[in-house]
């Protein structure tokens, strides 16, 4: 790794996104012509790494990209944004691919394809010489994430971006200091976001539940609060939660 510590190391999912701008989401047997097309890197952890870099921080991404045209494009894009990619693993399994259909009001429909691509094994990455000030996980690489957390010799602030409830987020949610979860995750975990906040606060020191245009709610120990979202005109919500 580099001599200077990373400000944030983002561990998890990278996919390549094909974003189609459409007048409306198609119905059964309907054929549409897209108004525009954008091809770019995506995935929660990869998006977070690029965001940190664009904000002036030193970011690194740790995850998988296939030895294919989508993996080549995504890796090049990460590097062009200044993201450290020394911990990217390449392989013969395909790069995950997402097709995103975005309506004029910013609402989207998304299809993700991973094929036979699976989470990296715990020994896929050597973290021995890594220095980072903050760790961010998205739950999509649970084996290397758990190994990394278990071998830490001193406390480092750790964040889980929990978009939905699955094996990876379940494995990490009680191992991190900051559990930041979506409204979808909260409703999957409990019957409403406030009950979810209370329950999650018993397993993580700081919990945040993001609520889209309604802002967010948070709890730390017995202290609770909320934060409103600034009003915006949505263009495309893809990646907004990352």
mmCIF file of C-alpha atoms in Angstrom:
data_model
loop_
_atom_site.group_PDB
_atom_site.id
_atom_site.type_symbol
_atom_site.label_atom_id
_atom_site.label_comp_id
_atom_site.label_asym_id
_atom_site.label_seq_id
_atom_site.Cartn_x
_atom_site.Cartn_y
_atom_site.Cartn_z
ATOM 1 C CA UNK A 1 0.000 0.000 0.000
ATOM 2 C CA UNK A 2 0.966 3.666 -0.110
ATOM 3 C CA UNK A 3 3.093 5.265 2.626
ATOM 4 C CA UNK A 4 0.372 7.746 3.516
ATOM 5 C CA UNK A 5 -2.674 6.224 5.256
ATOM 6 C CA UNK A 6 -5.914 6.163 3.329
ATOM 7 C CA UNK A 7 -8.613 8.427 4.686
ATOM 8 C CA UNK A 8 -11.256 5.811 3.861
ATOM 9 C CA UNK A 9 -10.929 2.237 2.641
ATOM 10 C CA UNK A 10 -14.178 1.049 1.013
ATOM 11 C CA UNK A 11 -14.624 -2.721 0.966
ATOM 12 C CA UNK A 12 -17.376 -4.371 -1.027
ATOM 13 C CA UNK A 13 -19.282 -4.367 -4.274
ATOM 14 C CA UNK A 14 -18.359 -2.977 -7.679
ATOM 15 C CA UNK A 15 -20.640 -3.334 -10.674
ATOM 16 C CA UNK A 16 -20.787 -1.710 -14.079
ATOM 17 C CA UNK A 17 -23.984 0.296 -14.631
ATOM 18 C CA UNK A 18 -25.812 0.798 -17.914
ATOM 19 C CA UNK A 19 -28.220 3.646 -17.151
ATOM 20 C CA UNK A 20 -31.034 4.188 -19.653
ATOM 21 C CA UNK A 21 -33.119 7.366 -19.495
ATOM 22 C CA UNK A 22 -36.685 6.370 -20.396
ATOM 23 C CA UNK A 23 -39.988 8.293 -20.572
ATOM 24 C CA UNK A 24 -41.613 5.717 -18.269
ATOM 25 C CA UNK A 25 -40.973 2.248 -16.953
ATOM 26 C CA UNK A 26 -42.175 -0.258 -19.551
ATOM 27 C CA UNK A 27 -45.222 -2.433 -19.069
ATOM 28 C CA UNK A 28 -45.682 -6.047 -20.126
ATOM 29 C CA UNK A 29 -44.501 -6.675 -23.707
ATOM 30 C CA UNK A 30 -43.826 -2.957 -24.192
ATOM 31 C CA UNK A 31 -40.845 -1.806 -26.255
ATOM 32 C CA UNK A 32 -39.264 1.549 -25.406
ATOM 33 C CA UNK A 33 -36.664 3.788 -27.002
ATOM 34 C CA UNK A 34 -34.308 5.349 -24.454
ATOM 35 C CA UNK A 35 -33.643 9.092 -24.533
ATOM 36 C CA UNK A 36 -30.082 8.687 -23.275
ATOM 37 C CA UNK A 37 -27.550 6.080 -22.128
ATOM 38 C CA UNK A 38 -24.755 6.336 -19.569
ATOM 39 C CA UNK A 39 -22.198 3.599 -18.938
ATOM 40 C CA UNK A 40 -20.225 3.982 -15.704
ATOM 41 C CA UNK A 41 -18.897 2.206 -12.651
ATOM 42 C CA UNK A 42 -21.235 1.559 -9.747
ATOM 43 C CA UNK A 43 -21.721 -0.472 -6.586
ATOM 44 C CA UNK A 44 -22.073 0.891 -3.023
ATOM 45 C CA UNK A 45 -18.438 0.603 -1.890
ATOM 46 C CA UNK A 46 -17.033 1.685 -5.260
ATOM 47 C CA UNK A 47 -19.370 4.698 -5.386
ATOM 48 C CA UNK A 48 -18.338 5.659 -1.848
ATOM 49 C CA UNK A 49 -14.647 5.484 -2.759
ATOM 50 C CA UNK A 50 -15.124 7.788 -5.753
ATOM 51 C CA UNK A 51 -17.174 10.203 -3.626
ATOM 52 C CA UNK A 52 -14.451 10.383 -0.966
ATOM 53 C CA UNK A 53 -11.848 11.046 -3.679
ATOM 54 C CA UNK A 54 -13.972 13.764 -5.324
ATOM 55 C CA UNK A 55 -14.354 15.442 -1.919
ATOM 56 C CA UNK A 56 -10.576 15.605 -1.630
ATOM 57 C CA UNK A 57 -9.943 12.575 0.573
ATOM 58 C CA UNK A 58 -7.535 9.724 -0.084
ATOM 59 C CA UNK A 59 -9.748 6.735 -0.850
ATOM 60 C CA UNK A 60 -9.107 3.091 -1.594
ATOM 61 C CA UNK A 61 -11.406 0.412 -2.985
ATOM 62 C CA UNK A 62 -11.146 -3.265 -2.099
ATOM 63 C CA UNK A 63 -13.297 -5.716 -4.042
ATOM 64 C CA UNK A 64 -13.648 -7.757 -7.217
ATOM 65 C CA UNK A 65 -13.675 -6.895 -10.920
ATOM 66 C CA UNK A 66 -13.689 -9.422 -13.743
ATOM 67 C CA UNK A 67 -11.115 -9.638 -16.512
ATOM 68 C CA UNK A 68 -13.638 -8.331 -19.043
ATOM 69 C CA UNK A 69 -14.483 -5.084 -20.788
ATOM 70 C CA UNK A 70 -16.704 -3.921 -17.923
ATOM 71 C CA UNK A 71 -14.025 -4.650 -15.333
ATOM 72 C CA UNK A 72 -11.403 -2.835 -17.423
ATOM 73 C CA UNK A 73 -13.653 0.214 -17.770
ATOM 74 C CA UNK A 74 -14.542 0.279 -14.077
ATOM 75 C CA UNK A 75 -10.917 -0.060 -12.944
ATOM 76 C CA UNK A 76 -9.827 2.717 -15.289
ATOM 77 C CA UNK A 77 -12.610 4.971 -14.003
ATOM 78 C CA UNK A 78 -11.632 4.375 -10.362
ATOM 79 C CA UNK A 79 -8.019 5.217 -11.140
ATOM 80 C CA UNK A 80 -8.967 8.327 -13.102
ATOM 81 C CA UNK A 81 -10.784 9.590 -9.996
ATOM 82 C CA UNK A 82 -7.671 9.012 -7.893
ATOM 83 C CA UNK A 83 -8.928 5.951 -6.002
ATOM 84 C CA UNK A 84 -6.229 3.545 -4.781
ATOM 85 C CA UNK A 85 -6.947 0.206 -6.510
ATOM 86 C CA UNK A 86 -4.107 -1.946 -5.186
ATOM 87 C CA UNK A 87 -6.619 -4.109 -3.301
ATOM 88 C CA UNK A 88 -8.802 -4.827 -6.348
ATOM 89 C CA UNK A 89 -8.916 -8.532 -7.204
ATOM 90 C CA UNK A 90 -9.346 -9.477 -10.880
ATOM 91 C CA UNK A 91 -10.559 -12.891 -12.071
ATOM 92 C CA UNK A 92 -12.324 -14.908 -14.738
ATOM 93 C CA UNK A 93 -15.808 -14.557 -13.219
ATOM 94 C CA UNK A 94 -17.753 -11.716 -14.862
ATOM 95 C CA UNK A 95 -17.934 -8.204 -13.511
ATOM 96 C CA UNK A 96 -21.412 -7.721 -11.985
ATOM 97 C CA UNK A 97 -23.609 -5.735 -14.348
ATOM 98 C CA UNK A 98 -26.611 -3.519 -13.630
ATOM 99 C CA UNK A 99 -29.216 -2.186 -16.030
ATOM 100 C CA UNK A 100 -30.922 0.899 -14.627
ATOM 101 C CA UNK A 101 -34.085 2.446 -16.099
ATOM 102 C CA UNK A 102 -34.522 6.050 -14.959
ATOM 103 C CA UNK A 103 -37.736 8.035 -15.453
ATOM 104 C CA UNK A 104 -37.795 11.851 -15.873
ATOM 105 C CA UNK A 105 -38.771 12.269 -12.181
ATOM 106 C CA UNK A 106 -35.641 10.384 -11.075
ATOM 107 C CA UNK A 107 -37.388 7.179 -10.048
ATOM 108 C CA UNK A 108 -35.588 4.067 -11.212
ATOM 109 C CA UNK A 109 -35.897 0.349 -11.792
ATOM 110 C CA UNK A 110 -32.738 -1.742 -11.527
ATOM 111 C CA UNK A 111 -31.715 -5.221 -12.647
ATOM 112 C CA UNK A 112 -28.443 -6.635 -11.327
ATOM 113 C CA UNK A 113 -26.654 -9.662 -12.773
ATOM 114 C CA UNK A 114 -23.766 -11.404 -11.001
ATOM 115 C CA UNK A 115 -23.819 -14.741 -12.803
ATOM 116 C CA UNK A 116 -21.555 -17.199 -10.974
ATOM 117 C CA UNK A 117 -19.502 -14.407 -9.386
ATOM 118 C CA UNK A 118 -19.390 -14.969 -5.624
ATOM 119 C CA UNK A 119 -17.902 -13.198 -2.619
ATOM 120 C CA UNK A 120 -14.120 -13.345 -2.315
ATOM 121 C CA UNK A 121 -12.673 -15.861 0.171
ATOM 122 C CA UNK A 122 -11.224 -14.526 3.420
ATOM 123 C CA UNK A 123 -7.628 -15.092 2.285
ATOM 124 C CA UNK A 124 -8.019 -13.258 -1.046
ATOM 125 C CA UNK A 125 -6.569 -9.997 0.329
ATOM 126 C CA UNK A 126 -3.438 -9.299 2.374
ATOM 127 C CA UNK A 127 -4.278 -6.483 4.797
ATOM 128 C CA UNK A 128 -1.043 -6.716 6.820
ATOM 129 C CA UNK A 129 0.521 -3.457 5.606
ATOM 130 C CA UNK A 130 -2.700 -1.488 5.246
ATOM 131 C CA UNK A 131 -3.133 1.855 6.993
ATOM 132 C CA UNK A 132 -6.563 3.524 6.908
ATOM 133 C CA UNK A 133 -8.286 6.101 9.105
ATOM 134 C CA UNK A 134 -11.848 4.877 8.429
ATOM 135 C CA UNK A 135 -13.244 1.602 7.109
ATOM 136 C CA UNK A 136 -16.464 1.424 5.114
ATOM 137 C CA UNK A 137 -18.178 -1.864 4.257
ATOM 138 C CA UNK A 138 -21.306 -2.556 2.212
ATOM 139 C CA UNK A 139 -21.754 -6.205 3.236
ATOM 140 C CA UNK A 140 -21.178 -7.650 -0.241
ATOM 141 C CA UNK A 141 -17.718 -8.987 0.624
ATOM 142 C CA UNK A 142 -18.368 -10.422 4.106
ATOM 143 C CA UNK A 143 -15.457 -12.897 4.246
ATOM 144 C CA UNK A 144 -12.654 -10.408 3.638
ATOM 145 C CA UNK A 145 -14.507 -7.762 5.680
ATOM 146 C CA UNK A 146 -14.741 -9.996 8.760
ATOM 147 C CA UNK A 147 -11.116 -11.050 8.436
ATOM 148 C CA UNK A 148 -10.037 -7.426 8.221
ATOM 149 C CA UNK A 149 -12.082 -6.420 11.274
ATOM 150 C CA UNK A 150 -10.862 -9.410 13.277
ATOM 151 C CA UNK A 151 -7.184 -8.708 12.656
ATOM 152 C CA UNK A 152 -7.235 -5.013 13.586
ATOM 153 C CA UNK A 153 -4.641 -4.275 16.262
ATOM 154 C CA UNK A 154 -6.116 -0.909 17.243
ATOM 155 C CA UNK A 155 -9.611 0.599 16.951
ATOM 156 C CA UNK A 156 -10.496 2.285 13.651
ATOM 157 C CA UNK A 157 -13.894 3.914 13.018
ATOM 158 C CA UNK A 158 -15.914 1.447 10.932
ATOM 159 C CA UNK A 159 -19.107 2.004 8.959
ATOM 160 C CA UNK A 160 -21.560 -0.446 7.400
ATOM 161 C CA UNK A 161 -23.652 0.841 4.495
ATOM 162 C CA UNK A 162 -26.539 -1.597 4.863
ATOM 163 C CA UNK A 163 -28.798 -1.268 1.840
ATOM 164 C CA UNK A 164 -30.790 -4.431 2.437
ATOM 165 C CA UNK A 165 -30.945 -7.330 4.871
ATOM 166 C CA UNK A 166 -28.852 -10.252 3.600
ATOM 167 C CA UNK A 167 -26.181 -12.651 4.866
ATOM 168 C CA UNK A 168 -23.398 -10.103 4.416
ATOM 169 C CA UNK A 169 -25.053 -7.237 6.295
ATOM 170 C CA UNK A 170 -26.234 -9.651 9.003
ATOM 171 C CA UNK A 171 -22.647 -10.827 9.481
ATOM 172 C CA UNK A 172 -21.273 -7.288 9.881
ATOM 173 C CA UNK A 173 -24.021 -5.258 11.531
ATOM 174 C CA UNK A 174 -22.867 -5.989 15.091
ATOM 175 C CA UNK A 175 -19.152 -5.702 14.246
ATOM 176 C CA UNK A 176 -19.037 -2.035 13.192
ATOM 177 C CA UNK A 177 -19.192 1.210 15.137
ATOM 178 C CA UNK A 178 -21.568 3.008 12.759
ATOM 179 C CA UNK A 179 -24.495 1.082 11.287
ATOM 180 C CA UNK A 180 -26.014 3.205 8.512
ATOM 181 C CA UNK A 181 -28.985 1.435 7.001
ATOM 182 C CA UNK A 182 -31.662 2.207 4.455
ATOM 183 C CA UNK A 183 -35.382 2.404 5.092
ATOM 184 C CA UNK A 184 -35.661 -0.903 3.205
ATOM 185 C CA UNK A 185 -33.206 -2.559 5.613
ATOM 186 C CA UNK A 186 -35.063 -1.143 8.626
ATOM 187 C CA UNK A 187 -38.449 -2.413 7.435
ATOM 188 C CA UNK A 188 -36.964 -5.824 6.678
ATOM 189 C CA UNK A 189 -35.525 -5.929 10.200
ATOM 190 C CA UNK A 190 -38.590 -4.642 12.077
ATOM 191 C CA UNK A 191 -42.130 -3.483 11.403
ATOM 192 C CA UNK A 192 -41.248 0.221 11.134
ATOM 193 C CA UNK A 193 -38.172 2.417 11.078
ATOM 194 C CA UNK A 194 -38.463 3.623 14.684
ATOM 195 C CA UNK A 195 -38.745 0.117 16.111
ATOM 196 C CA UNK A 196 -35.844 -0.903 13.907
ATOM 197 C CA UNK A 197 -33.788 2.010 15.231
ATOM 198 C CA UNK A 198 -34.422 0.946 18.831
ATOM 199 C CA UNK A 199 -33.561 -2.695 18.175
ATOM 200 C CA UNK A 200 -30.471 -1.938 16.093
ATOM 201 C CA UNK A 201 -29.182 0.458 18.762
ATOM 202 C CA UNK A 202 -28.799 -2.527 21.103
ATOM 203 C CA UNK A 203 -26.208 -4.115 18.781
ATOM 204 C CA UNK A 204 -24.325 -1.143 17.269
ATOM 205 C CA UNK A 205 -22.989 1.944 19.103
ATOM 206 C CA UNK A 206 -24.356 4.405 16.526
ATOM 207 C CA UNK A 207 -27.291 3.693 14.196
ATOM 208 C CA UNK A 208 -28.616 5.803 11.322
ATOM 209 C CA UNK A 209 -31.706 4.980 9.265
ATOM 210 C CA UNK A 210 -31.891 6.913 5.999
ATOM 211 C CA UNK A 211 -35.392 7.759 4.776
ATOM 212 C CA UNK A 212 -34.889 9.270 1.338
ATOM 213 C CA UNK A 213 -36.661 12.599 0.937
ATOM 214 C CA UNK A 214 -37.727 12.383 4.615
ATOM 215 C CA UNK A 215 -34.120 12.686 5.780
ATOM 216 C CA UNK A 216 -32.815 10.352 8.485
ATOM 217 C CA UNK A 217 -33.180 9.289 12.106
ATOM 218 C CA UNK A 218 -30.305 8.292 14.395
ATOM 219 C CA UNK A 219 -29.513 6.933 17.831
ATOM 220 C CA UNK A 220 -26.346 6.847 19.938
ATOM 221 C CA UNK A 221 -26.727 5.236 23.364
ATOM 222 C CA UNK A 222 -29.954 6.793 24.685
ATOM 223 C CA UNK A 223 -29.656 9.935 22.588
ATOM 224 C CA UNK A 224 -31.875 10.191 19.496
ATOM 225 C CA UNK A 225 -32.387 12.686 16.756
ATOM 226 C CA UNK A 226 -33.439 13.331 13.186
ATOM 227 C CA UNK A 227 -32.164 15.301 10.243
ATOM 228 C CA UNK A 228 -34.215 16.577 7.347
ATOM 229 C CA UNK A 229 -33.225 16.212 3.709
ATOM 230 C CA UNK A 230 -32.756 19.347 1.599
ATOM 231 C CA UNK A 231 -35.412 19.649 -1.123
ATOM 232 C CA UNK A 232 -33.990 18.721 -4.518
ATOM 233 C CA UNK A 233 -35.266 17.933 -7.972
ATOM 234 C CA UNK A 234 -34.354 14.268 -8.465
ATOM 235 C CA UNK A 235 -32.588 13.462 -11.724
ATOM 236 C CA UNK A 236 -31.415 9.926 -10.953
ATOM 237 C CA UNK A 237 -31.326 8.345 -7.491
ATOM 238 C CA UNK A 238 -28.871 5.609 -8.509
ATOM 239 C CA UNK A 239 -26.015 5.680 -6.008
ATOM 240 C CA UNK A 240 -27.627 8.353 -3.834
ATOM 241 C CA UNK A 241 -27.664 6.094 -0.786
ATOM 242 C CA UNK A 242 -24.028 5.123 -1.143
#
